[in-house]
XYZ file of C-alpha atoms in Angstrom:
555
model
C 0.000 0.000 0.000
C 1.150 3.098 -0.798
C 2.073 6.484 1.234
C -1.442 8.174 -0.265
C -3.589 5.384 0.734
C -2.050 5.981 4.222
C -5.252 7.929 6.176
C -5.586 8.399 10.009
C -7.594 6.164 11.672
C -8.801 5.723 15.199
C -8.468 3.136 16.493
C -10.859 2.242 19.301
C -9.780 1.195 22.698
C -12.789 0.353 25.664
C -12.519 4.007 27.005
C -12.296 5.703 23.671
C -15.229 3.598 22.798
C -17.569 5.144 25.963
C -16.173 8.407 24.914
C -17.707 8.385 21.551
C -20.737 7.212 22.740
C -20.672 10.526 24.907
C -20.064 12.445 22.536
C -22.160 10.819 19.707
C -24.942 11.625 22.061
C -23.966 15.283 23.628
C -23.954 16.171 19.487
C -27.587 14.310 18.925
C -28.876 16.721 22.086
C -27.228 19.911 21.326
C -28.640 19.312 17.091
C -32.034 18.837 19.038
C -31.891 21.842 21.018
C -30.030 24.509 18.569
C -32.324 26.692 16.245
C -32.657 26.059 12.750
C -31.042 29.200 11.840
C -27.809 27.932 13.287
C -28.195 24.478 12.496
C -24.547 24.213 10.192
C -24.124 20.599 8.996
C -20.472 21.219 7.985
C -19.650 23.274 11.425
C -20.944 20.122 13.743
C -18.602 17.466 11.334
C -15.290 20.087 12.258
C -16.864 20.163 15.428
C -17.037 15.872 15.752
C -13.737 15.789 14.283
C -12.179 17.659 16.293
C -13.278 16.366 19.385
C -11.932 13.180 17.969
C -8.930 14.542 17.570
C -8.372 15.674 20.826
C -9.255 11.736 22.090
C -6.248 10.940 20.012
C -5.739 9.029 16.642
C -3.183 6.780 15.110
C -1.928 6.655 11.346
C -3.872 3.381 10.198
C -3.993 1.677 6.511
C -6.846 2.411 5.198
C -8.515 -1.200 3.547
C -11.176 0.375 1.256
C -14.261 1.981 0.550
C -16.255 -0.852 2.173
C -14.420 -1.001 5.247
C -15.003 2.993 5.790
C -18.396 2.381 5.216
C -18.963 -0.405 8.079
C -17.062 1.829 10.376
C -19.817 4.644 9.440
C -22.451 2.503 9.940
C -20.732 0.874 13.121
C -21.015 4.262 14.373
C -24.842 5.652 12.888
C -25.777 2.295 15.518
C -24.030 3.377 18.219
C -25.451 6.873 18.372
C -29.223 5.587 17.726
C -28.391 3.005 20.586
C -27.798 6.445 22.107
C -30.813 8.517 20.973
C -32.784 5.487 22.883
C -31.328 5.548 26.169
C -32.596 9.130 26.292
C -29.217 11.121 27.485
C -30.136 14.480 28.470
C -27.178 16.113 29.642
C -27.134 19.109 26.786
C -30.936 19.884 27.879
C -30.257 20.171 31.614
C -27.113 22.333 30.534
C -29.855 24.881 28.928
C -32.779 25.541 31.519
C -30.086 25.964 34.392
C -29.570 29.880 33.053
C -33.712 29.733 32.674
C -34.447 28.906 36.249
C -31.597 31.485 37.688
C -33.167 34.198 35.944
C -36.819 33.921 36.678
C -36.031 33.150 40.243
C -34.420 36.516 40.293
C -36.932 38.061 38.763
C -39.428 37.036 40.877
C -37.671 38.209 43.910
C -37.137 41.118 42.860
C -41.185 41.459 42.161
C -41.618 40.713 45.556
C -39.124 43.069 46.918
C -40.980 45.861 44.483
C -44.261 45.160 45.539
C -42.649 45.324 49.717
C -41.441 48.585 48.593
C -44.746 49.677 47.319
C -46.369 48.410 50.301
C -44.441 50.478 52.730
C -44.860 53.344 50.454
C -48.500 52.839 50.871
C -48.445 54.339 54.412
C -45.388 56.360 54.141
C -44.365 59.201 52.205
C -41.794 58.940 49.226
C -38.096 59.960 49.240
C -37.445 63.603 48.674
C -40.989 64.575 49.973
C -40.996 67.867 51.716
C -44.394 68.715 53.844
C -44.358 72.766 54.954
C -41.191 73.167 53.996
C -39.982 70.230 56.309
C -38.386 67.071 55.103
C -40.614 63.756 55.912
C -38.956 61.507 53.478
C -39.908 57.745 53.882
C -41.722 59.256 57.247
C -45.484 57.746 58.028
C -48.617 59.873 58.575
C -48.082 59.410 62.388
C -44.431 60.317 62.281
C -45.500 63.809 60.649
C -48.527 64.403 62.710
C -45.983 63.540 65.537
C -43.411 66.137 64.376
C -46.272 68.725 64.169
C -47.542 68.279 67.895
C -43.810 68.729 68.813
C -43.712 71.700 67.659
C -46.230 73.527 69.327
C -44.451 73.342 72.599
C -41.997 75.749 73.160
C -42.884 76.998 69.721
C -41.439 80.758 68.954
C -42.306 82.671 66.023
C -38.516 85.486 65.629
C -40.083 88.414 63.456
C -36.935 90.172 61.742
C -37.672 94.009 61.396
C -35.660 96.904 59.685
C -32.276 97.976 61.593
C -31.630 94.938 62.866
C -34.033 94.676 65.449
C -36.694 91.473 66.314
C -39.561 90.288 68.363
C -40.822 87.424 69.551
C -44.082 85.923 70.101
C -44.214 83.337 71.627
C -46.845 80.144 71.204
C -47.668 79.957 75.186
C -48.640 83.866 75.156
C -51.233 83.095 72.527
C -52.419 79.417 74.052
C -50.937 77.757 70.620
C -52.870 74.589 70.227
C -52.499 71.406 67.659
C -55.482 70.507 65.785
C -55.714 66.994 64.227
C -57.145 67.177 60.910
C -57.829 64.677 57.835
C -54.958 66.631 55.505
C -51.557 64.647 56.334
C -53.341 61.318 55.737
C -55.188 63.213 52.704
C -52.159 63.962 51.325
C -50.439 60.679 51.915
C -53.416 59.042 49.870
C -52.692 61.160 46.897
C -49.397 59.461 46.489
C -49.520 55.559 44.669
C -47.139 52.995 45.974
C -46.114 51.465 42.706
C -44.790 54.542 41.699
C -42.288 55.290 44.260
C -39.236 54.949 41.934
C -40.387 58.338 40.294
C -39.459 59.926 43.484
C -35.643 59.445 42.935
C -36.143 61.930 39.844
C -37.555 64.851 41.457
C -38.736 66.545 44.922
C -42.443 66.146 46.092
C -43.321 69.291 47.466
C -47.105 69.163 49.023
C -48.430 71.745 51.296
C -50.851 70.713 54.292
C -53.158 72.842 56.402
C -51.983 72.821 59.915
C -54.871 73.331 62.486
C -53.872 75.369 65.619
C -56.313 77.463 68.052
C -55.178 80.202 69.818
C -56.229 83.117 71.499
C -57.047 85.567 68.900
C -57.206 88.718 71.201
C -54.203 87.681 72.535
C -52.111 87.478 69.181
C -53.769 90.934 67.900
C -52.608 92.667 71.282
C -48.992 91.267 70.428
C -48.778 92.479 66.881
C -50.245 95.783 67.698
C -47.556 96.145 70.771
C -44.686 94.929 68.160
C -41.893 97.597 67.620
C -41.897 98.710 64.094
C -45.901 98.765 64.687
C -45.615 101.085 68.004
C -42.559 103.526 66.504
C -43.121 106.443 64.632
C -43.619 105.311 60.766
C -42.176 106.867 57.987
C -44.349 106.168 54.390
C -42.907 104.874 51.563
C -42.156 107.157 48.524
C -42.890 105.823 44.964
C -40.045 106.710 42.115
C -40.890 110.061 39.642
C -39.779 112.124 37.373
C -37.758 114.424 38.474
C -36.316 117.437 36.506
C -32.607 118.351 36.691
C -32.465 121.477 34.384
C -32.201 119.664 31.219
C -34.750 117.250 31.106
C -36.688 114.699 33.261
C -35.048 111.844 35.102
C -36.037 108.603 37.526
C -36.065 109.908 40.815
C -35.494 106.364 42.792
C -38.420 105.248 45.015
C -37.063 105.070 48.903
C -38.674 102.703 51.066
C -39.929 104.276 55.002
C -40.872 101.860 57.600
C -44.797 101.905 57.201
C -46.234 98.473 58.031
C -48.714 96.675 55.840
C -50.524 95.641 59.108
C -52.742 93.429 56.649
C -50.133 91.294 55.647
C -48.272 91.617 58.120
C -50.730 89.791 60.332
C -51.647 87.328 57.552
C -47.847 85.811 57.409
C -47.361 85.604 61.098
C -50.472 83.439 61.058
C -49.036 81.446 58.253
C -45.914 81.225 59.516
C -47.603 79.788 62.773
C -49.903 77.535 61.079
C -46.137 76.025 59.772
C -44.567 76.153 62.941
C -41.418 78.590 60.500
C -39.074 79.679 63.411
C -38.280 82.959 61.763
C -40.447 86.044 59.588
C -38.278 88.125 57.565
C -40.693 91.215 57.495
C -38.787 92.913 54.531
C -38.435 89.705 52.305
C -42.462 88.493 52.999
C -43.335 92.468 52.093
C -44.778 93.510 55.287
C -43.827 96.693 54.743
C -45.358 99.313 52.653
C -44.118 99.360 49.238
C -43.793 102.491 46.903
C -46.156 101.831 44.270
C -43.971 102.415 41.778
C -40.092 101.570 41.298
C -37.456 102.728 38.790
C -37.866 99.621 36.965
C -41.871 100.729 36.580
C -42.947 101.166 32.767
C -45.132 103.622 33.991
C -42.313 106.201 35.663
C -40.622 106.071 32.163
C -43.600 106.583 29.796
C -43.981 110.041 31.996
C -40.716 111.096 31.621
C -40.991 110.557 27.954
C -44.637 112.310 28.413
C -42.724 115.590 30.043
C -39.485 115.736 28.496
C -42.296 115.850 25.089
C -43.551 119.121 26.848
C -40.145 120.531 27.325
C -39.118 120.332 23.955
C -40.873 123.232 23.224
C -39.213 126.887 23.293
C -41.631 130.016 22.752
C -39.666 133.505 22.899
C -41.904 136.975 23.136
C -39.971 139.951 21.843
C -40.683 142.441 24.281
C -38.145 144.872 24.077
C -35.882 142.303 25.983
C -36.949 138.857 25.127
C -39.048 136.488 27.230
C -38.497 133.067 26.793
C -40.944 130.112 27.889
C -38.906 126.937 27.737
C -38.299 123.952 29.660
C -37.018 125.536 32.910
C -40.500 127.340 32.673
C -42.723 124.626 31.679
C -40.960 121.784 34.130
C -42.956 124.017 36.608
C -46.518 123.448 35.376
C -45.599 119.806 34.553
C -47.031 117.383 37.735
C -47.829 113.452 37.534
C -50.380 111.938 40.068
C -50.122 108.726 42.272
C -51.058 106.419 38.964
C -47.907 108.592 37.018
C -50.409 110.406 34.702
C -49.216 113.571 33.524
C -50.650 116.791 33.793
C -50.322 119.876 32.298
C -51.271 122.737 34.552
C -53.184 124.418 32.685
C -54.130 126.983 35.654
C -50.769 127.469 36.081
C -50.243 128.808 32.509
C -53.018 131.537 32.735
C -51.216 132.616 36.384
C -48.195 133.289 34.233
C -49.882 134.866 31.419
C -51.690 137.175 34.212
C -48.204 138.141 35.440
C -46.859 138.454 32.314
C -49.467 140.760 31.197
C -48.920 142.566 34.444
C -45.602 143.256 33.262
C -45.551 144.348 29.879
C -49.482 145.565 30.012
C -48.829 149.425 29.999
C -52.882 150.584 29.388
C -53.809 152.817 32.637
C -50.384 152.675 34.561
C -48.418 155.611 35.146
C -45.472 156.733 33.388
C -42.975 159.580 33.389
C -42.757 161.983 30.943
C -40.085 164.825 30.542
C -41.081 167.592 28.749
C -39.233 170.058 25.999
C -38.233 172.350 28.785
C -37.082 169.870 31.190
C -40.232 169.428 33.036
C -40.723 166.140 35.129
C -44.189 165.057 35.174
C -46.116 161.851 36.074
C -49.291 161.013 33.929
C -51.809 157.862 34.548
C -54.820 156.891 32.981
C -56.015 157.110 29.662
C -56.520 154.168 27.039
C -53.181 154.469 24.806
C -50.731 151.379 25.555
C -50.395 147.985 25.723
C -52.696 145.175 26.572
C -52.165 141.637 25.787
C -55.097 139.378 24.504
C -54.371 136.943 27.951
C -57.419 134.336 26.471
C -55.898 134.273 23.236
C -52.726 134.021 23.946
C -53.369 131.254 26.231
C -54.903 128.979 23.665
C -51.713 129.712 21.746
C -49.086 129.365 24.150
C -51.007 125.354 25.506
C -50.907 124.681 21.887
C -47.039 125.185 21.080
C -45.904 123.768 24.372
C -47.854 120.830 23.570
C -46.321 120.032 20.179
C -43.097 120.982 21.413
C -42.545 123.898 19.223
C -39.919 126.276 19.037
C -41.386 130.058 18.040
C -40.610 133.551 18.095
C -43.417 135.851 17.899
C -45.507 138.912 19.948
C -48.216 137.269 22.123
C -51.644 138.692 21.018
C -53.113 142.083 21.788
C -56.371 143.308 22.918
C -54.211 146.822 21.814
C -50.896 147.812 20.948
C -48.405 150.718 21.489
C -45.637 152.416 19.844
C -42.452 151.093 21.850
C -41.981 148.797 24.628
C -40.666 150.434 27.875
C -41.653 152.707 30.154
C -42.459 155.465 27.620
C -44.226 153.077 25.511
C -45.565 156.264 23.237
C -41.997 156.286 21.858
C -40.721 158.867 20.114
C -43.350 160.727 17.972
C -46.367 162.108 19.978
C -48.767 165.093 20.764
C -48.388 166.158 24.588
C -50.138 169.150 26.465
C -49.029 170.541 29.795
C -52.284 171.529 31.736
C -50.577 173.797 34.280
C -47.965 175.804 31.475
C -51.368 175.579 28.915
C -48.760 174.637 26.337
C -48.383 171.741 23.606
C -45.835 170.097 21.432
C -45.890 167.559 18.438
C -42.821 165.839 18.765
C -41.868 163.601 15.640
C -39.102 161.030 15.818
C -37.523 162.858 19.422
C -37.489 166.682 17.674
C -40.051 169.621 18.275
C -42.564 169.758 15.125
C -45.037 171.847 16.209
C -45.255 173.703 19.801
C -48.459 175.910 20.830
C -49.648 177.970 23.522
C -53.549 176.658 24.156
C -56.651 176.576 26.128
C -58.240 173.650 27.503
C -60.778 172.893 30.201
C -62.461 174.736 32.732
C -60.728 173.131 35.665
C -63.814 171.838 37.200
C -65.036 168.086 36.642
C -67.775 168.763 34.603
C -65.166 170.552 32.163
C -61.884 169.430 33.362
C -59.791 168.222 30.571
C -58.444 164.826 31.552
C -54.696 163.797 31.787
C -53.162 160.351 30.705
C -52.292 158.441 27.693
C -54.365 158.593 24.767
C -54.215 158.396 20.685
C -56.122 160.414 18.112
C -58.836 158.362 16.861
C -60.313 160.138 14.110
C -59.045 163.515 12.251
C -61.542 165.115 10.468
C -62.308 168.574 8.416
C -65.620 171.447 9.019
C -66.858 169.537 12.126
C -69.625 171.019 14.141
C -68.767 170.119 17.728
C -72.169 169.654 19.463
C -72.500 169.994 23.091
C -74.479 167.998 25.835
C -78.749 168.809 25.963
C -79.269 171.465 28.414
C -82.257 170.183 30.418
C -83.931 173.501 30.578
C -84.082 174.164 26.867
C -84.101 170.805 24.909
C -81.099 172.110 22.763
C -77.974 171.157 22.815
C -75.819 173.008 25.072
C -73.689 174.482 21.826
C -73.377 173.657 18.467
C -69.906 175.396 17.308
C -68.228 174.474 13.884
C -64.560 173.843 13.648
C -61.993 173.979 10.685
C -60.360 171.175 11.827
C -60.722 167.948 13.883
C -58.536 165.504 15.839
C -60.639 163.568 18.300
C -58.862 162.475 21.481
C -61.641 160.688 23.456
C -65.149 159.069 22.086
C -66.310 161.128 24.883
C -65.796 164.241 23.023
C -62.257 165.258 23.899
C -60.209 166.409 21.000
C -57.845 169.344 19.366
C -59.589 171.504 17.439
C -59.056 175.585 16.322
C -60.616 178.039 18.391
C -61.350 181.489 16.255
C -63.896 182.848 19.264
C -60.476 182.502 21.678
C -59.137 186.341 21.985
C -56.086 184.679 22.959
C -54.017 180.950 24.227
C -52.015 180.291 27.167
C -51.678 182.074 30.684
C -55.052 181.979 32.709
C -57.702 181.895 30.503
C -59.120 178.592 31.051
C -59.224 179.746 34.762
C -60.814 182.909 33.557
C -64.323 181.710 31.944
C -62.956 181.214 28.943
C -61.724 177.755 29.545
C -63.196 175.073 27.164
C -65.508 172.077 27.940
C -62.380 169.774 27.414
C -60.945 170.272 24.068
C -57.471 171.891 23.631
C -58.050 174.926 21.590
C -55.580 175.848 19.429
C -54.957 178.914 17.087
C -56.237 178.282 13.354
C -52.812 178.296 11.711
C -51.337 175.858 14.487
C -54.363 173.714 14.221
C -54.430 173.742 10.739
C -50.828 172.683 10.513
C -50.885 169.838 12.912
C -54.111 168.844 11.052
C -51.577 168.307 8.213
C -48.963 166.325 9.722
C -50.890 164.159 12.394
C -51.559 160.442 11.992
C -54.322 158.396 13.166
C -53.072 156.890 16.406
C -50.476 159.146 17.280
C -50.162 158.972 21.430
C -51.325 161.716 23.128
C -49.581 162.331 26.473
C -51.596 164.809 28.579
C -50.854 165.665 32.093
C -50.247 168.742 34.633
């Protein structure tokens, strides 16, 4: 026989023969057992034949395909002899793992459903009751720790400056109430879920029954020191102006006591046994309404600092300006920071104003040509601001914010602003010298002796400040009725007209006069009022006087 026909083949011994039969039958169980999806028929032959290997082999001859085959077949009846005796070792290899695991799952079931059961009549972990921790804790245990505390229970209230008070639960005859909420509360909570509580705090909130002596606990919060000391109220932030615009005043905080809150926390706080109340952080005391941080404090400053944007200047002689240092003043904003616009205080200036610059009916000083110093009041000739018109005017500009120049409005007008508001062109009689001048831009025009009134009321000329209202040719200068005769009184026709007064006062010529100046008008031949004038003079100031031109008449 040749070296290629020279194959390995075992060679069976006794032992070697049991351990095949082992084998032959382990491989039968674990084909039996295995999943189709892993059942390799070429893996389980490298598998057998290795195995074999490992029992040991010897080179053999090999005789031929017949004896190969009875060696098969020897072996096919060993493992059905096998197969028979039912082996079962692989099998009980495979529910070992099986039984481990669902014994461990069942105890840990029943350790679960222990767990739930204890959670049934306890609180969960991380469960805080009134701010207090009861974790794992029973309904009794917390009832327990709430009787505890009302004996020797002490409520520290914190106040301002470092200071405190204490009331104390035996002043007020603190008593524990049992009531249905602990055990209410525990109910809410289901066992089987107890494992949630690992993942988050359970926070619950329970109403803690005491009695105590009402009266008693009043009298002690009445007698407590920042309630008893003088109080200083709280003081909401504004608008404030600083000369250029509106700003957030800051709010300051006094030491005014909410007594409605305050009372309210230091029965919660006793209701939850808290040691300490921390007046300023619970807000028991009086709080500005409004902060710096309020919406509302801003959208007024924007509101005024609107207003003061505004800049109205009256030219009046030296200007007058009404801008925001002005209006700040009539600017207000009420306890809800609305805005107002004093209105009131507007006209008040406006009166004052006019007061000022109003010249109608005061008293000047005039000097006259010849060095004369003479007072003069009365009369209708100056100025007089339009205070109604104006006003509407004035509101309206500040309110848009506008920036004008311009002359308020008149009821009437005057040549200059100043103390001699006539200014430099004018007509102006001295009663006592019975003299007259036309003075045109500061220089003598005209200058005549004259007559005027009868010095006695009913003929008096009157002094002041006047204007010529009407100049007119061939007048007929009727007097008053005379009573006794029906007729008027005179009825005298003049060359020339230049009416002072709508009463009748006026310059006019005089031809009847035998003469002008001195004493005449003291004499009888004094007028009813009118300045009497020679023809020429009259007819020549007739010529060069204006309607309007101030008339300045005075002793």
């Amino acid at each position: 026989m040749s070296d290629k026909d020279i194959k390995r083949k075992h060679v069976p011994t006794s032992e070697d023969e049991n351990k095949t039969k082992s084998k032959s039958k382990e491989m039968q169980e674990e084909a039996y057992y295995l999943d189709d999806d892993f059942d390799d028929a070429d893996g389980a032959e490298d598998e057998v034949y290795d195995a074999h290997e490992d029992d040991g082999y010897e080179d053999i001859e090999i005789l031929g395909e017949d004896d190969l085959e009875d060696d098969f077949s020897e072996s096919e009846e060993k493992e059905k002899k096998g197969k028979r005796r039912g082996g079962t070792g692989r099998k009980k290899g495979k529910k070992k793992p099986l039984i481990i695991g669902g014994s461990i799952l069942g105890a840990l079931a029943v350790v679960y459903i222990g767990i739930s059961i204890f959670f049934m009549s306890h609180f969960f972990v991380n469960t805080e009751i009134n701010g207090h921790d009861f974790s794992g804790k029973s309904a009794a245990d917390v009832e327990a720790y709430m009787k505890e505390q009302v004996k020797d229970y002490q409520l520290e209230i914190l106040e301002k400056d470092n200071q405190s008070d204490i009331i104390d639960g035996d002043d007020i005859s603190l008593t524990y109430e049992e009531n249905s909420d602990i055990q209410d509360a525990l109910k809410k909570q289901n066992g089987f879920l107890w494992p949630k509580a690992f993942f988050g705090k359970n926070t619950q909130k329970v109403t803690v029954d005491v009695s105590y002596d009402e009266d008693a606990l009043n009298t002690l919060i009445q007698n407590l020191k920042p309630v008893t000391v003088e109080q200083t109220q709280p003081v909401s932030a504004a608008p404030k102006f600083d000369g250029e615009k509106f700003v957030i005043e800051p709010e300051t905080y006094g030491t005014a006591v909410n007594m409605e809150v305050l009372s309210e926390k230091i029965h919660t706080y006793i209701s939850e046994f808290k040691p300490k109340l921390d007046m300023k952080e619970e807000g028991c005391y009086a709080e500005p309404k409004f902060t710096s941080e309020s919406k509302e404090v801003q959208a007024a400053c924007d509101t005024m600092n609107n207003y003061c944007k505004a800049s109205i200047t009256y030219t009046m002689g030296e200007d007058v300006v009404v801008d925001k240092a002005l209006i700040s003043g009539w600017l207000t904003v009420d306890g809800d920071m609305n805005v107002t616009f004093n209105t009131d205080a507007v006209r008040a200036w406006l009166t004052e104003f006019g007061d000022t610059y109003d010249t109608q009916g005061t008293t000047r000083t005039i000097t006259t040509p010849t060095g004369k110093t003479a007072e003069v009041s009365g009369g209708d000739y100056g100025w007089s601001i339009d205070e109604d018109t104006e006003f509407e005017a004035l509101t309206n500009s500040i309110k848009n914010g506008e920036t004008v120049t311009k002359e308020p409005a008149y009821y009437q007008t005057a040549a200059a602003h100043g103390a001699q508001d006539w200014g430099t062109t004018y007509l102006e009689v001295d009663l006592s010298a019975q003299h007259m001048w036309y003075i045109v831009d500061g220089n003598i025009a005209l200058e005549t002796d004259v007559v005027t009134g009868v010095p006695i009321p009913e003929k008096i000329t009157p002094t002041g400040v006047y204007s010529i209202l009407e100049i007119s040719p061939n007048e007929t200068l009727v007097g008053e009725i005379d009573p006794a005769t029906g007729k008027p009184e005179y009825e005298t026709p003049v060359a020339y007209w230049m009416r002072v007064t709508w009463s009748g006062i006026g310059f006019h010529d005089a031809t009847w006069q035998p003469a002008f100046g001195g004493t005449l008008y003291q004499d009888g031949l004094g007028s009813h009022g009118c300045i009497n004038m020679p023809l020429d003079q009259a007819g020549a100031l007739f010529n060069m006087l204006s309607l309007g031109t101030p008339v300045i008449i005075h002793n």
